[in-house]
Amino acid sequence: MSRKKSKASWWSPLASCFGRGDKVSQIRSKKLAMKQKSLQRLSFSDVSHSTGMLSPEDLSISLVGSNLYVFTLAELKVATQSFSTSNFIGEGGFGPVYKGFVDDKVKPGLKAQSVAVKLLDLEGVQGHMEWQAEVIFLGQLRHPHLVKLIGYCYEEEHRLLVYEFMARGSLENHLFKRFFAPLPWLTRLKIAVGAAKGLVFLHEAEKPVIYRDFKASNILLDSDYKAKLSDFGLAKDGPEGDDTHVSTRVMGTQGYAAPEYIMTGHLTAKSDVYSFGVVLLELLTGRRSVDKSRPSREQNLVEWARPCLNDARKLNRIMDPSLEGQYSTKGALKAAAVAYQCLSQNPKSRPHMSTIVEILEPILEMDDIPTGPFVYTVSAENGNEEGSGKTKATENGQHHHGHRHKRRSPRSGSRSETLSRDVGNGLHRNSPRHLRESRAQITTKELCCK
Ligand SMILES: Nc1ncnc2c1ncn2[C@@H]1O[C@H](COP(=O)(O)OP(=O)(O)OP(=O)(O)O)[C@@H](O)[C@H]1O
Ligand SMILES: [Mg+2]
Protein backbone atom coordinates (compact mmCIF):
# COMPACT_ATOMS: atom_id res chain seq x y z
CA MET A 1 0.00 0.00 0.00
CA SER A 2 1.41 3.34 -0.93
CA ARG A 3 1.43 5.88 1.85
CA LYS A 4 2.05 8.72 -0.53
CA LYS A 5 -0.82 11.15 -0.53
CA SER A 6 -1.18 14.71 -1.69
CA LYS A 7 -0.28 17.30 0.90
CA ALA A 8 -3.87 18.39 1.21
CA SER A 9 -5.26 14.92 1.59
CA TRP A 10 -3.18 13.98 4.59
CA TRP A 11 -2.86 17.33 6.22
CA SER A 12 -6.28 18.94 5.93
CA PRO A 13 -8.50 16.50 7.83
CA LEU A 14 -6.03 16.21 10.67
CA ALA A 15 -5.52 19.93 10.78
CA SER A 16 -9.22 20.37 11.19
CA CYS A 17 -9.25 17.84 14.04
CA PHE A 18 -6.32 19.24 15.93
CA GLY A 19 -5.98 22.81 14.80
CA ARG A 20 -6.46 26.05 16.70
CA GLY A 21 -10.15 25.46 17.15
CA ASP A 22 -9.71 22.37 19.29
CA LYS A 23 -10.36 23.73 22.79
CA VAL A 24 -9.88 20.35 24.48
CA SER A 25 -6.44 19.93 23.00
CA GLN A 26 -5.47 23.47 23.99
CA ILE A 27 -6.49 22.94 27.59
CA ARG A 28 -4.58 19.67 27.59
CA SER A 29 -1.47 21.36 26.17
CA LYS A 30 -1.60 24.04 28.84
CA LYS A 31 -1.82 21.37 31.52
CA LEU A 32 1.19 19.68 29.96
CA ALA A 33 3.10 22.95 29.88
CA MET A 34 2.47 23.32 33.61
CA LYS A 35 3.66 19.78 34.20
CA GLN A 36 6.78 20.54 32.21
CA LYS A 37 7.51 23.64 34.20
CA SER A 38 7.71 21.32 37.17
CA LEU A 39 10.83 19.91 35.41
CA GLN A 40 9.30 16.49 34.88
CA ARG A 41 9.97 15.00 31.48
CA LEU A 42 6.79 14.54 29.51
CA SER A 43 6.35 11.06 28.12
CA PHE A 44 5.29 10.65 24.54
CA SER A 45 1.82 9.54 25.62
CA ASP A 46 1.52 12.58 27.92
CA VAL A 47 1.86 14.75 24.87
CA SER A 48 0.05 12.69 22.27
CA HIS A 49 -3.68 12.67 21.74
CA SER A 50 -5.75 9.72 20.64
CA THR A 51 -4.22 9.80 17.15
CA GLY A 52 -1.08 11.35 18.56
CA MET A 53 -0.80 14.29 16.20
CA LEU A 54 -0.26 17.74 17.68
CA SER A 55 -0.87 21.06 16.00
CA PRO A 56 2.09 23.50 15.80
CA GLU A 57 0.57 25.57 18.61
CA ASP A 58 0.01 22.59 20.88
CA LEU A 59 3.51 21.28 20.31
CA SER A 60 5.18 24.58 21.13
CA ILE A 61 3.00 25.02 24.24
CA SER A 62 3.77 21.48 25.38
CA LEU A 63 7.50 22.05 25.01
CA VAL A 64 7.54 25.48 26.55
CA GLY A 65 10.26 24.70 29.11
CA SER A 66 12.59 22.94 26.70
CA ASN A 67 14.39 25.97 25.20
CA LEU A 68 13.76 24.80 21.67
CA TYR A 69 13.68 27.45 18.98
CA VAL A 70 10.75 27.36 16.59
CA PHE A 71 12.12 28.38 13.19
CA THR A 72 10.25 29.47 10.11
CA LEU A 73 11.02 27.82 6.80
CA ALA A 74 12.28 31.17 5.50
CA GLU A 75 14.80 31.39 8.37
CA LEU A 76 16.11 27.91 7.64
CA LYS A 77 16.36 28.71 3.95
CA VAL A 78 18.62 31.62 4.78
CA ALA A 79 20.63 29.45 7.18
CA THR A 80 21.29 26.78 4.53
CA GLN A 81 21.65 29.02 1.45
CA SER A 82 18.28 27.79 0.23
CA PHE A 83 19.18 24.16 0.92
CA SER A 84 21.90 24.41 -1.70
CA THR A 85 23.70 21.33 -2.92
CA SER A 86 26.96 22.73 -1.57
CA ASN A 87 25.41 22.56 1.92
CA PHE A 88 24.13 19.01 1.46
CA ILE A 89 25.59 16.64 4.07
CA GLY A 90 23.82 13.37 3.42
CA GLU A 91 20.49 11.64 3.33
CA GLY A 92 18.91 8.99 5.51
CA GLY A 93 15.54 7.38 5.84
CA PHE A 94 13.67 10.62 6.47
CA GLY A 95 15.18 12.94 3.95
CA PRO A 96 18.17 15.15 3.19
CA VAL A 97 20.38 16.87 5.77
CA TYR A 98 22.02 20.26 5.10
CA LYS A 99 24.71 22.18 6.89
CA GLY A 100 23.66 25.66 7.95
CA PHE A 101 24.64 28.55 10.13
CA VAL A 102 22.50 30.39 12.67
CA ASP A 103 23.11 33.25 15.08
CA ASP A 104 21.19 35.87 17.03
CA LYS A 105 20.16 37.62 13.83
CA VAL A 106 17.95 34.60 13.15
CA LYS A 107 16.55 34.40 16.69
CA PRO A 108 17.43 36.71 19.55
CA GLY A 109 19.70 34.96 22.04
CA LEU A 110 20.66 32.19 19.62
CA LYS A 111 24.36 31.33 19.80
CA ALA A 112 26.29 31.73 16.55
CA GLN A 113 26.92 28.17 15.43
CA SER A 114 26.91 25.67 12.61
CA VAL A 115 23.85 23.47 12.50
CA ALA A 116 22.57 20.42 10.65
CA VAL A 117 19.08 20.90 9.23
CA LYS A 118 17.13 17.70 8.55
CA LEU A 119 14.29 18.10 6.13
CA LEU A 120 11.70 15.41 6.57
CA ASP A 121 10.36 13.82 3.46
CA LEU A 122 6.90 13.31 4.88
CA GLU A 123 4.61 10.78 3.43
CA GLY A 124 1.93 10.43 6.01
CA VAL A 125 0.97 10.50 9.65
CA GLN A 126 3.63 7.96 10.61
CA GLY A 127 6.39 10.19 9.23
CA HIS A 128 4.95 13.03 11.24
CA MET A 129 4.78 10.85 14.36
CA GLU A 130 8.46 9.98 14.16
CA TRP A 131 9.30 13.63 13.62
CA GLN A 132 7.14 14.51 16.62
CA ALA A 133 8.75 11.79 18.75
CA GLU A 134 12.16 13.24 17.91
CA VAL A 135 11.05 16.73 18.95
CA ILE A 136 9.40 15.52 22.15
CA PHE A 137 12.20 13.21 23.30
CA LEU A 138 15.26 15.12 22.16
CA GLY A 139 13.68 18.46 23.04
CA GLN A 140 13.56 17.40 26.65
CA LEU A 141 16.61 15.16 27.02
CA ARG A 142 19.96 16.87 27.42
CA HIS A 143 23.20 14.95 27.88
CA PRO A 144 26.78 15.27 26.59
CA HIS A 145 26.31 12.02 24.65
CA LEU A 146 23.02 12.93 22.97
CA VAL A 147 23.05 15.22 19.96
CA LYS A 148 21.51 18.55 20.86
CA LEU A 149 18.27 19.51 19.18
CA ILE A 150 18.34 23.28 18.79
CA GLY A 151 14.90 23.69 17.31
CA TYR A 152 12.43 22.75 14.64
CA CYS A 153 10.18 24.11 11.94
CA TYR A 154 6.55 23.04 11.74
CA GLU A 155 4.91 25.08 9.08
CA GLU A 156 2.06 23.83 6.91
CA GLU A 157 3.32 20.52 5.48
CA HIS A 158 6.96 21.26 6.30
CA ARG A 159 8.76 19.40 9.09
CA LEU A 160 12.40 20.24 9.79
CA LEU A 161 14.77 19.58 12.65
CA VAL A 162 17.76 21.74 13.57
CA TYR A 163 20.62 20.02 15.40
CA GLU A 164 24.04 21.01 16.61
CA PHE A 165 26.47 20.30 13.78
CA MET A 166 28.59 17.21 14.34
CA ALA A 167 31.81 17.89 12.48
CA ARG A 168 32.85 14.29 11.81
CA GLY A 169 29.47 12.92 10.77
CA SER A 170 28.43 9.38 11.56
CA LEU A 171 30.37 6.40 12.85
CA GLU A 172 28.98 4.48 9.89
CA ASN A 173 30.89 6.74 7.50
CA HIS A 174 34.15 6.33 9.41
CA LEU A 175 33.89 2.57 9.68
CA PHE A 176 32.54 1.64 6.30
CA LYS A 177 32.93 4.35 3.71
CA ARG A 178 35.82 4.76 1.33
CA PHE A 179 38.28 7.61 1.75
CA PHE A 180 37.97 7.71 5.53
CA ALA A 181 41.15 6.81 7.38
CA PRO A 182 40.76 3.69 9.55
CA LEU A 183 39.80 4.60 13.10
CA PRO A 184 42.56 3.74 15.57
CA TRP A 185 41.82 1.35 18.42
CA LEU A 186 41.52 3.94 21.18
CA THR A 187 39.25 6.13 19.08
CA ARG A 188 36.95 3.15 18.53
CA LEU A 189 36.85 2.50 22.25
CA LYS A 190 36.25 6.13 23.05
CA ILE A 191 33.28 6.06 20.68
CA ALA A 192 31.93 2.83 22.22
CA VAL A 193 32.21 4.25 25.74
CA GLY A 194 30.60 7.57 24.75
CA ALA A 195 27.67 5.91 22.99
CA ALA A 196 27.25 3.51 25.94
CA LYS A 197 27.06 6.50 28.31
CA GLY A 198 24.30 7.96 26.15
CA LEU A 199 22.33 4.72 26.57
CA VAL A 200 23.00 4.63 30.33
CA PHE A 201 21.51 8.10 30.57
CA LEU A 202 18.38 7.02 28.69
CA HIS A 203 17.91 3.72 30.51
CA GLU A 204 18.52 5.12 33.98
CA ALA A 205 16.50 8.33 33.64
CA GLU A 206 13.69 8.92 36.10
CA LYS A 207 11.39 8.10 33.21
CA PRO A 208 13.47 5.58 31.26
CA VAL A 209 13.66 5.72 27.50
CA ILE A 210 14.32 2.80 25.15
CA TYR A 211 16.19 4.14 22.15
CA ARG A 212 15.27 1.33 19.71
CA ASP A 213 17.47 2.40 16.81
CA PHE A 214 21.02 2.05 18.07
CA LYS A 215 23.28 1.61 15.03
CA ALA A 216 26.47 3.02 13.53
CA SER A 217 24.69 5.61 11.37
CA ASN A 218 22.91 7.07 14.40
CA ILE A 219 26.12 7.61 16.35
CA LEU A 220 27.44 11.03 15.39
CA LEU A 221 30.95 12.28 16.13
CA ASP A 222 32.11 15.77 17.01
CA SER A 223 35.50 17.15 16.00
CA ASP A 224 37.06 15.30 18.95
CA TYR A 225 35.37 11.96 18.16
CA LYS A 226 33.01 12.38 21.07
CA ALA A 227 30.04 10.14 20.31
CA LYS A 228 26.46 11.40 20.51
CA LEU A 229 23.24 9.53 19.81
CA SER A 230 20.92 11.00 17.21
CA ASP A 231 17.54 10.05 15.75
CA PHE A 232 14.93 9.53 18.43
CA GLY A 233 12.10 8.94 15.98
CA LEU A 234 11.70 5.34 17.16
CA ALA A 235 12.42 6.00 20.86
CA LYS A 236 9.87 4.68 23.34
CA ASP A 237 9.11 5.39 26.95
CA GLY A 238 10.24 2.40 29.00
CA PRO A 239 7.81 0.14 30.90
CA GLU A 240 6.14 1.63 33.94
CA GLY A 241 5.16 0.10 37.26
CA ASP A 242 5.24 -3.69 37.29
CA ASP A 243 5.41 -4.00 33.53
CA THR A 244 8.51 -5.77 32.26
CA HIS A 245 8.31 -4.56 28.68
CA VAL A 246 6.43 -2.35 26.28
CA SER A 247 4.62 -3.96 23.37
CA THR A 248 5.25 -2.25 20.09
CA ARG A 249 5.14 -2.70 16.42
CA VAL A 250 8.53 -4.15 15.50
CA MET A 251 10.65 -1.41 14.04
CA GLY A 252 14.36 -0.94 13.82
CA THR A 253 17.14 -1.92 11.52
CA GLN A 254 17.95 -5.37 10.24
CA GLY A 255 21.11 -6.73 11.77
CA TYR A 256 20.80 -4.56 14.90
CA ALA A 257 17.41 -5.47 16.36
CA ALA A 258 17.31 -8.03 19.21
CA PRO A 259 15.94 -11.45 18.22
CA GLU A 260 13.28 -11.63 20.97
CA TYR A 261 12.03 -8.17 20.01
CA ILE A 262 11.66 -9.23 16.40
CA MET A 263 9.84 -12.41 17.44
CA THR A 264 7.46 -10.93 20.03
CA GLY A 265 7.42 -7.15 19.73
CA HIS A 266 8.31 -7.02 23.45
CA LEU A 267 10.68 -4.12 23.89
CA THR A 268 12.98 -3.68 26.89
CA ALA A 269 16.18 -1.77 27.59
CA LYS A 270 17.93 -5.09 26.89
CA SER A 271 16.91 -4.73 23.24
CA ASP A 272 19.17 -1.65 23.11
CA VAL A 273 21.92 -3.67 24.83
CA TYR A 274 21.78 -6.24 22.03
CA SER A 275 22.08 -3.47 19.42
CA PHE A 276 25.01 -2.03 21.36
CA GLY A 277 26.68 -5.45 21.13
CA VAL A 278 26.26 -5.38 17.35
CA VAL A 279 27.87 -1.93 17.06
CA LEU A 280 30.70 -3.03 19.37
CA LEU A 281 31.26 -5.95 17.01
CA GLU A 282 31.32 -3.56 14.05
CA LEU A 283 33.97 -1.51 15.84
CA LEU A 284 36.08 -4.59 16.57
CA THR A 285 35.80 -6.20 13.15
CA GLY A 286 35.31 -3.23 10.82
CA ARG A 287 32.46 -5.19 9.23
CA ARG A 288 28.83 -4.22 8.77
CA SER A 289 26.15 -6.00 10.78
CA VAL A 290 24.72 -7.30 7.53
CA ASP A 291 26.78 -7.42 4.37
CA LYS A 292 25.15 -9.17 1.44
CA SER A 293 28.30 -8.88 -0.65
CA ARG A 294 30.21 -11.35 1.52
CA PRO A 295 30.13 -15.17 1.28
CA SER A 296 26.85 -16.41 2.73
CA ARG A 297 28.23 -17.66 6.06
CA GLU A 298 29.85 -14.27 6.68
CA GLN A 299 26.88 -12.07 5.78
CA ASN A 300 25.44 -11.90 9.28
CA LEU A 301 28.15 -10.40 11.47
CA VAL A 302 26.82 -11.76 14.77
CA GLU A 303 26.56 -15.33 13.52
CA TRP A 304 29.99 -15.16 11.91
CA ALA A 305 31.82 -13.58 14.84
CA ARG A 306 30.09 -15.15 17.84
CA PRO A 307 32.20 -18.37 17.98
CA CYS A 308 35.41 -16.32 18.14
CA LEU A 309 34.39 -13.77 20.76
CA ASN A 310 35.14 -15.83 23.86
CA ASP A 311 38.23 -17.54 22.54
CA ALA A 312 41.58 -15.78 22.95
CA ARG A 313 43.15 -17.86 20.17
CA LYS A 314 40.43 -17.12 17.66
CA LEU A 315 39.75 -13.47 18.36
CA ASN A 316 42.48 -12.10 16.11
CA ARG A 317 40.82 -13.88 13.16
CA ILE A 318 37.90 -11.49 13.34
CA MET A 319 39.62 -8.26 14.42
CA ASP A 320 39.58 -5.50 11.78
CA PRO A 321 42.67 -6.02 9.58
CA SER A 322 42.93 -2.25 9.07
CA LEU A 323 43.92 -1.96 12.76
CA GLU A 324 47.09 -3.75 11.66
CA GLY A 325 47.35 -5.45 15.03
CA GLN A 326 47.70 -2.12 16.84
CA TYR A 327 45.33 -2.72 19.71
CA SER A 328 45.54 -3.92 23.27
CA THR A 329 45.10 -7.68 23.16
CA LYS A 330 43.83 -7.73 26.73
CA GLY A 331 41.47 -4.88 25.97
CA ALA A 332 40.18 -6.50 22.78
CA LEU A 333 39.46 -9.71 24.70
CA LYS A 334 37.52 -7.80 27.33
CA ALA A 335 35.58 -5.83 24.73
CA ALA A 336 34.83 -9.03 22.79
CA ALA A 337 33.57 -10.69 25.98
CA VAL A 338 31.25 -7.70 26.53
CA ALA A 339 29.96 -8.01 22.96
CA TYR A 340 29.37 -11.73 23.53
CA GLN A 341 27.25 -11.04 26.62
CA CYS A 342 25.31 -8.25 24.91
CA LEU A 343 24.49 -10.62 22.06
CA SER A 344 23.11 -13.34 24.30
CA GLN A 345 19.84 -14.81 23.01
CA ASN A 346 18.44 -14.46 26.51
CA PRO A 347 17.83 -10.76 27.26
CA LYS A 348 18.17 -11.37 31.00
CA SER A 349 21.75 -12.56 30.50
CA ARG A 350 22.73 -9.30 28.83
CA PRO A 351 24.49 -6.78 31.09
CA HIS A 352 23.08 -3.37 31.97
CA MET A 353 24.58 -0.48 30.04
CA SER A 354 26.17 0.93 33.22
CA THR A 355 28.06 -2.36 33.73
CA ILE A 356 29.24 -2.17 30.14
CA VAL A 357 30.66 1.33 30.72
CA GLU A 358 32.41 0.06 33.86
CA ILE A 359 34.11 -2.68 31.85
CA LEU A 360 34.93 -0.73 28.69
CA GLU A 361 36.19 2.52 30.19
CA PRO A 362 39.30 1.03 31.87
CA ILE A 363 40.35 -0.49 28.53
CA LEU A 364 41.13 3.07 27.41
CA GLU A 365 44.01 3.00 29.91
CA MET A 366 45.48 -0.31 28.72
CA ASP A 367 48.77 0.44 27.06
CA ASP A 368 49.77 -2.97 25.72
CA ILE A 369 49.35 -1.60 22.23
CA PRO A 370 52.10 -2.57 19.80
CA THR A 371 53.56 0.42 17.98
CA GLY A 372 54.05 -0.25 14.31
CA PRO A 373 56.37 1.80 12.16
CA PHE A 374 54.65 4.20 9.83
CA VAL A 375 57.05 5.15 7.11
CA TYR A 376 56.77 8.16 4.92
CA THR A 377 59.21 9.95 2.72
CA VAL A 378 60.53 13.49 2.33
CA SER A 379 61.60 15.03 -0.95
CA ALA A 380 65.36 15.70 -0.99
CA GLU A 381 64.92 18.78 -3.22
CA ASN A 382 62.11 20.78 -1.73
CA GLY A 383 61.41 19.29 1.63
CA ASN A 384 57.89 18.29 0.69
CA GLU A 385 56.82 15.26 2.65
CA GLU A 386 56.28 13.08 -0.38
CA GLY A 387 58.09 12.01 -3.48
CA SER A 388 61.59 10.82 -2.69
CA GLY A 389 63.29 8.12 -0.79
CA LYS A 390 64.20 9.52 2.61
CA THR A 391 62.64 7.72 5.53
CA LYS A 392 61.61 10.11 8.21
CA ALA A 393 59.39 9.10 11.05
CA THR A 394 57.29 6.61 12.91
CA GLU A 395 53.91 7.00 14.43
CA ASN A 396 51.80 4.51 16.29
CA GLY A 397 48.51 6.05 15.26
CA GLN A 398 46.97 5.43 18.65
CA HIS A 399 46.17 8.92 19.83
CA HIS A 400 42.53 9.42 20.59
CA HIS A 401 42.12 11.90 17.87
CA GLY A 402 45.01 11.04 15.59
CA HIS A 403 44.55 9.12 12.39
CA ARG A 404 46.88 7.47 10.04
CA HIS A 405 46.06 9.11 6.80
CA LYS A 406 46.00 6.44 4.25
CA ARG A 407 43.34 5.50 1.80
CA ARG A 408 41.47 2.49 2.90
CA SER A 409 40.37 -0.25 0.64
CA PRO A 410 36.79 0.14 -0.47
CA ARG A 411 34.40 -1.57 1.87
CA SER A 412 31.43 -3.16 0.37
CA GLY A 413 27.98 -3.47 1.76
CA SER A 414 24.83 -1.58 1.23
CA ARG A 415 22.90 0.41 3.82
CA SER A 416 21.27 -1.50 6.56
CA GLU A 417 17.67 -2.29 5.93
CA THR A 418 14.91 -0.89 8.05
CA LEU A 419 12.40 -3.36 9.25
CA SER A 420 8.90 -2.70 10.27
CA ARG A 421 6.25 -5.20 11.25
CA ASP A 422 2.94 -5.05 13.03
CA VAL A 423 3.00 -7.70 15.71
CA GLY A 424 0.43 -10.29 14.76
CA ASN A 425 -0.44 -8.40 11.63
CA GLY A 426 2.33 -9.40 9.31
CA LEU A 427 4.57 -6.92 7.64
CA HIS A 428 3.84 -3.26 7.62
CA ARG A 429 5.70 -0.82 5.46
CA ASN A 430 6.91 2.19 7.29
CA SER A 431 10.10 3.35 5.68
CA PRO A 432 10.15 6.60 3.74
CA ARG A 433 9.69 6.70 0.02
CA HIS A 434 13.20 7.09 -1.26
CA LEU A 435 14.52 4.19 0.79
CA ARG A 436 11.42 2.15 0.30
CA GLU A 437 12.59 0.34 -2.78
CA SER A 438 16.06 -0.36 -1.46
CA ARG A 439 15.12 -1.46 2.01
CA ALA A 440 13.82 -4.99 2.01
CA GLN A 441 10.78 -5.98 3.97
CA ILE A 442 12.00 -8.87 6.05
CA THR A 443 10.11 -11.45 7.95
CA THR A 444 10.97 -12.76 11.36
CA LYS A 445 11.72 -16.11 9.79
CA GLU A 446 14.21 -14.60 7.39
CA LEU A 447 15.96 -12.74 10.19
CA CYS A 448 16.17 -15.77 12.44
CA CYS A 449 17.57 -17.97 9.72
CA LYS A 450 20.43 -15.68 8.82
N1 LIG B 1 23.75 16.78 13.56
C1 LIG B 1 24.43 16.38 12.48
N2 LIG B 1 25.63 16.90 12.20
C2 LIG B 1 26.33 16.50 11.10
N3 LIG B 1 25.89 15.57 10.24
C3 LIG B 1 24.70 15.01 10.47
C4 LIG B 1 23.90 15.38 11.59
N4 LIG B 1 22.75 14.66 11.56
C5 LIG B 1 22.85 13.86 10.50
N5 LIG B 1 24.01 14.06 9.82
C6 LIG B 1 24.46 13.36 8.62
O1 LIG B 1 23.42 13.36 7.67
C7 LIG B 1 23.32 12.09 7.02
C8 LIG B 1 21.91 11.58 7.11
O2 LIG B 1 21.58 11.34 8.47
P1 LIG B 1 20.21 10.67 8.89
O3 LIG B 1 20.20 10.55 10.37
O4 LIG B 1 19.09 11.39 8.24
O5 LIG B 1 20.25 9.25 8.23
P2 LIG B 1 20.99 7.93 8.61
O6 LIG B 1 21.28 7.90 10.07
O7 LIG B 1 22.15 7.76 7.67
O8 LIG B 1 19.93 6.83 8.27
P3 LIG B 1 18.63 6.48 9.10
O9 LIG B 1 17.52 7.09 8.37
O10 LIG B 1 18.59 5.02 9.07
O11 LIG B 1 18.78 7.05 10.48
C9 LIG B 1 24.35 11.18 7.67
O12 LIG B 1 25.46 11.10 6.83
C10 LIG B 1 24.74 11.89 8.94
O13 LIG B 1 26.08 11.69 9.22
MG1 LIG C 1 20.27 8.62 11.52
PDB file of C-alpha atoms and ligand atoms in Angstrom, residues 89-95 97 116 118 147 163-166 169-170 172-173 213 215 217-218 220 231 415 439, ligand 1:
ATOM      1  CA  ILE A  89      25.590  16.644   4.069  1.00  0.00           C
ATOM      2  CA  GLY A  90      23.817  13.373   3.416  1.00  0.00           C
ATOM      3  CA  GLU A  91      20.495  11.636   3.334  1.00  0.00           C
ATOM      4  CA  GLY A  92      18.912   8.988   5.506  1.00  0.00           C
ATOM      5  CA  GLY A  93      15.540   7.383   5.845  1.00  0.00           C
ATOM      6  CA  PHE A  94      13.668  10.620   6.469  1.00  0.00           C
ATOM      7  CA  GLY A  95      15.185  12.937   3.947  1.00  0.00           C
ATOM      8  CA  VAL A  97      20.383  16.869   5.766  1.00  0.00           C
ATOM      9  CA  ALA A 116      22.565  20.424  10.650  1.00  0.00           C
ATOM     10  CA  LYS A 118      17.131  17.700   8.554  1.00  0.00           C
ATOM     11  CA  VAL A 147      23.054  15.217  19.962  1.00  0.00           C
ATOM     12  CA  TYR A 163      20.619  20.023  15.402  1.00  0.00           C
ATOM     13  CA  GLU A 164      24.036  21.006  16.610  1.00  0.00           C
ATOM     14  CA  PHE A 165      26.469  20.299  13.781  1.00  0.00           C
ATOM     15  CA  MET A 166      28.593  17.211  14.338  1.00  0.00           C
ATOM     16  CA  GLY A 169      29.469  12.924  10.770  1.00  0.00           C
ATOM     17  CA  SER A 170      28.426   9.382  11.556  1.00  0.00           C
ATOM     18  CA  GLU A 172      28.982   4.479   9.886  1.00  0.00           C
ATOM     19  CA  ASN A 173      30.895   6.738   7.495  1.00  0.00           C
ATOM     20  CA  ASP A 213      17.466   2.404  16.812  1.00  0.00           C
ATOM     21  CA  LYS A 215      23.279   1.614  15.025  1.00  0.00           C
ATOM     22  CA  SER A 217      24.686   5.605  11.370  1.00  0.00           C
ATOM     23  CA  ASN A 218      22.906   7.068  14.396  1.00  0.00           C
ATOM     24  CA  LEU A 220      27.443  11.034  15.390  1.00  0.00           C
ATOM     25  CA  ASP A 231      17.542  10.047  15.754  1.00  0.00           C
ATOM     26  CA  ARG A 415      22.902   0.406   3.820  1.00  0.00           C
ATOM     27  CA  ARG A 439      15.120  -1.458   2.011  1.00  0.00           C
TER      28      ARG A 439
HETATM   29  N1  LIG B   1      23.754  16.775  13.563  1.00  0.00           N
HETATM   30  C1  LIG B   1      24.425  16.383  12.477  1.00  0.00           C
HETATM   31  N2  LIG B   1      25.634  16.904  12.196  1.00  0.00           N
HETATM   32  C2  LIG B   1      26.326  16.498  11.104  1.00  0.00           C
HETATM   33  N3  LIG B   1      25.891  15.566  10.239  1.00  0.00           N
HETATM   34  C3  LIG B   1      24.696  15.009  10.475  1.00  0.00           C
HETATM   35  C4  LIG B   1      23.900  15.380  11.590  1.00  0.00           C
HETATM   36  N4  LIG B   1      22.751  14.656  11.560  1.00  0.00           N
HETATM   37  C5  LIG B   1      22.854  13.857  10.496  1.00  0.00           C
HETATM   38  N5  LIG B   1      24.009  14.065   9.821  1.00  0.00           N
HETATM   39  C6  LIG B   1      24.464  13.358   8.622  1.00  0.00           C
HETATM   40  O1  LIG B   1      23.418  13.359   7.671  1.00  0.00           O
HETATM   41  C7  LIG B   1      23.324  12.090   7.024  1.00  0.00           C
HETATM   42  C8  LIG B   1      21.914  11.577   7.106  1.00  0.00           C
HETATM   43  O2  LIG B   1      21.578  11.337   8.475  1.00  0.00           O
HETATM   44  P1  LIG B   1      20.210  10.672   8.887  1.00  0.00           P
HETATM   45  O3  LIG B   1      20.204  10.554  10.368  1.00  0.00           O
HETATM   46  O4  LIG B   1      19.095  11.392   8.242  1.00  0.00           O
HETATM   47  O5  LIG B   1      20.246   9.249   8.226  1.00  0.00           O
HETATM   48  P2  LIG B   1      20.993   7.930   8.606  1.00  0.00           P
HETATM   49  O6  LIG B   1      21.281   7.903  10.074  1.00  0.00           O
HETATM   50  O7  LIG B   1      22.150   7.763   7.673  1.00  0.00           O
HETATM   51  O8  LIG B   1      19.933   6.828   8.272  1.00  0.00           O
HETATM   52  P3  LIG B   1      18.633   6.477   9.104  1.00  0.00           P
HETATM   53  O9  LIG B   1      17.520   7.090   8.374  1.00  0.00           O
HETATM   54  O10 LIG B   1      18.588   5.020   9.072  1.00  0.00           O
HETATM   55  O11 LIG B   1      18.779   7.046  10.482  1.00  0.00           O
HETATM   56  C9  LIG B   1      24.348  11.179   7.674  1.00  0.00           C
HETATM   57  O12 LIG B   1      25.461  11.103   6.829  1.00  0.00           O
HETATM   58  C10 LIG B   1      24.736  11.886   8.943  1.00  0.00           C
HETATM   59  O13 LIG B   1      26.080  11.686   9.216  1.00  0.00           O
END
